[in-house]
Amino acid sequence: MLPIIRFKDKGQAVLALLILLTIGIYAVRNGFLGANADWMSQHTVFPDYFRNLFYETGDLFPNYAANIGAGQNLYNFSYYGFLNPLILISYLFPFVQMPVYIMTASLICLGAACLLFYNWLKGKGFTEFINVSASMIFLLASPMFYHTYKQIMFINYMPFLCLSLIGVDRYFRTEKKGLLTVGIFLMIMSSFYFSVGGLLAICLYWLSVYLSRTAELRAGDLLRSGVRFMIPILTAVLMAGILLIPTIASLLESHRTVQATVDYSALLTPQFKLLRYAYSPYGIGLPSIAITVLLAGLFYRKRSERVLALGMIAVSLFPIFLFVLNGGLYVRDKALIPFLPLVCYLVALFFQKLEFGGRGPYEGISNTKLLIFFFTTVALTLLGAEQTVHWVAVFIDALLMLFLYFIYQKRRNLKIFLVPIILIMLVTGLVIQDPEKLVGADVYRELYDPDIHAAMREVNSTDPSFYRMDSFLNKDNSMNQIDAVGQYLTSFYSSAFQKDYLDFRCNVFQLERPYRNYMMQPASQNPLFLTFMGVKYVRSDYAPVGYDLFVKKDDVKIYRNNHVFPLGYVTNELIPEKALVEYGFPYRQELLLHRAAVGGGLVSAGSSDFRTDIKPAALEFPEYRIKSSVETTRTIRLAQPAPSDEVLFLEMKVENKKPLQDMSIKIQNEQNRLSAKNHVYYNRNTVFRYAVSVNKGAAGLPVVFSPGEYELSSVRCYTLAASDMTAAGKKSGPFQVSAIGTRGDVISGSVNAPEDGWFVTTVPYDPNFQIIVDGNEISFEKVNSAFVGFPITKGFHHIVFRYVSPGFIAGAAVSLAGVLMFILALCAAARRAVSR
């Protein structure tokens, strides 16, 4: 890493200046370098949560995230920077807000990756001008700046990938494996998802270097050399075991499914897609020159150079590679981003051949071949015309390169090519970056308003009990936002999750679904769900049914409901779990406030008697057929003014006449959305359900129809008086959570059971809990289809929940073995150095 601190040549100094200038251009133009979606809702809040959890517990390897999603395996969130070395450094700076730290660290990583890439090229013998130019092409590739503020794990591993490529050269030159092992280890810990592609890129480069150093190729020698090369890779993978093994186990337990359709029969059929190579931030992201150099590489005389081009073409042309590199989830071009350094290396090699063709070690490229390569690139852009609306830009770019070729034949100066390429990339990069999608100053101030922390501190100081607190404000960014220690959310937004809890929200309790992405699970405004999940406080700009204003700090308002469920309670009001399906919307929601659903064989037949307080209601719905190009607002008229505070339930079927376009309906404060069928996370929300707070005396509710064309049918309406819901929230034998004993991976407390019954919780069920009652470990069941519960006897009991992530112990052991292997390898290398 020393070369990025002290410049050793003029080219490195010039490149550093250009990096700072380029970053300055983007920063001045865009201002806040953070996207208003995943960057704010995941990529900054999860690292902030990991940091605060460390401050609270002192545990560098926590297993349980009690504060998010009602309580989840923490490794469900490892994708977002858990144990990432760059995030771990932030633990040293508690006074720096995480978004500011992430922005700063991302830009430093960007510059470091570019300088390390330059040093890698410098070791390959390219000229200083080509080194600087190719490094700028690498820096300006569409994914690099774009994902600095969007999906940061798409590129945050780049410094370590470049360090690993330098390590490959060092491995061949000195047989030292340390730099290669460290580079791969840090790459995995930074972004385990993209490290798979990074490892393939490293192996492809190793093969190229091996072939360049081997006069006669023998299969046995190649196999033995490959096995030796796998040792430092295996060591790095083992060292990362404490991250990889529990993460894999959590993914297997979450049973994540993606709605994208994969045509398995087509995975072996070559597929040329223009945006895999050109401009897209979700691909390699270079101009048309990337296609030209790959075509040229197929005809180089040296097999070591051909294999790089052939390997890159194979990976990008055959969908099977993208399918595997995306973890078998889908075929998406983002898996090609780790190959960007290799393609930029081929760009440098191509121009070095143009400049020194026929001199020294560099073969020439005939004018005829060059013309064919540039013409073929133009032709391929035409083939991609139907694939993307951006093909025109690539086509014009390819024509420009062809035109510059003719100029080059007369001038013979590489600046004719390289300067326009860099300028084109700078301009197109600025076009791709959309400032309107960045976090605005007002949104940032709202999320990090000091009044929020002051209000929550006041709540904490006056209420020592365990409670959940959700936020109805700025839902896009607050699903994982923990504003203060001790805040527990029911919401979450993650690519991995506790499947039973997600199913409970979507299919059992049938909550509103306001997002096109089914993995986005915001705070629900359903008053029955809030009661059931023990959401005692909400941060909101209105009072839901059952809630009263408790704290107000300027514009920050926190409302309280004292009649919500505790985290756990004792009951013998039971029904068989299979009986839940016999109740439709909204009766099932009410049922779960009065009964606990447990395994059918454990419930007596007479315990399922239940009388509903929900009443069918009439209303005047404004429209059933919507066809509009703009958002429209109407009013739902109630049959009579609400006689008291109540919950209004609405259910309707939705038929989207334009299935490739999202549509949504918002009633009062609740919204449902049906995503376009071609969306990768299609939410299948074809029945909209609402549970809306209605204040006494209200005669109508506002409804907002999104643009589109759709029909509504089977509209049904019901009401439930708030007083009936409040009565259901009063539970005997509540679980008194210990403020001292509950921390990190442990939930501790006591319960005084008034009679024999079941201890029922709203802790999402996970078989990896260890539950100890009065000093004895017990078995437990899944209750209410998604939560932990178990039989309990009358009397006082002390209860402790301990959580150990699946694979954590094995992962820790594997990491220890990997570290020992690394130390032994360093000792062996030191002994060899001394003996020489």
Coordinates of N, CA and C in Angstrom, one line a residue, residues 17 33 63 123 149 156 181 221 240 256 262 273 331 450 563 604 607 615 644 662 669 680 718 728 767 813:
L17 N -3.2 13.5 -9.2 CA -3.8 14.8 -9.4 C -5.0 14.6 -10.3
L33 N -22.8 12.6 -1.9 CA -22.6 11.4 -2.7 C -23.2 10.2 -2.0
N63 N -23.9 -12.2 17.2 CA -24.6 -13.2 16.4 C -26.1 -12.8 16.1
G123 N 4.3 -2.6 -13.3 CA 5.1 -3.8 -13.2 C 5.0 -4.7 -14.4
Y149 N -21.6 5.6 -4.7 CA -22.7 6.2 -3.9 C -24.0 5.4 -4.1
N156 N -16.4 -1.8 -3.7 CA -15.5 -1.5 -2.6 C -14.3 -2.5 -2.4
T181 N -2.3 -13.6 -0.5 CA -3.3 -14.1 0.6 C -4.0 -13.0 1.2
D221 N 2.4 -30.4 -15.4 CA 3.0 -29.3 -14.8 C 2.0 -28.2 -14.5
A240 N -11.3 -16.3 6.2 CA -12.6 -15.6 6.1 C -13.7 -16.5 6.6
R256 N -34.1 -17.9 0.7 CA -34.4 -16.8 -0.2 C -34.8 -17.2 -1.6
V262 N -35.6 -17.9 -14.9 CA -34.4 -18.3 -15.5 C -34.7 -19.4 -16.5
K273 N -24.8 -9.3 -25.3 CA -25.5 -8.1 -24.9 C -24.6 -6.9 -24.8
V331 N -29.5 -14.4 -14.0 CA -28.4 -14.1 -14.9 C -28.4 -12.5 -15.0
P450 N -31.1 16.1 15.3 CA -30.8 15.9 16.7 C -32.0 15.9 17.7
H563 N -51.3 -0.1 25.6 CA -52.1 -1.4 25.6 C -51.7 -2.3 24.5
S604 N -56.7 -28.6 23.0 CA -58.0 -29.3 23.2 C -59.0 -28.7 22.2
S607 N -61.0 -25.2 22.9 CA -60.4 -24.0 23.2 C -60.4 -23.0 22.0
K615 N -67.2 -5.8 12.3 CA -68.6 -5.7 11.7 C -68.4 -5.3 10.2
S644 N -67.0 6.2 16.8 CA -65.9 6.2 17.8 C -64.6 6.0 17.0
D662 N -45.9 -0.5 -12.9 CA -46.3 -0.5 -11.5 C -47.7 0.3 -11.3
N669 N -53.2 6.8 5.2 CA -51.8 6.8 5.3 C -51.2 5.4 4.9
V680 N -37.6 -7.8 -11.1 CA -36.8 -8.9 -10.6 C -37.4 -9.4 -9.3
Y718 N -64.9 -3.5 6.5 CA -65.2 -3.9 7.8 C -64.7 -2.8 8.8
A728 N -58.1 -6.3 23.9 CA -57.3 -7.5 23.5 C -55.9 -7.4 23.9
P767 N -34.4 -22.0 15.2 CA -34.0 -23.2 15.9 C -32.6 -23.0 16.6
A813 N -13.6 -21.7 14.0 CA -12.6 -22.7 14.0 C -11.8 -22.7 12.7

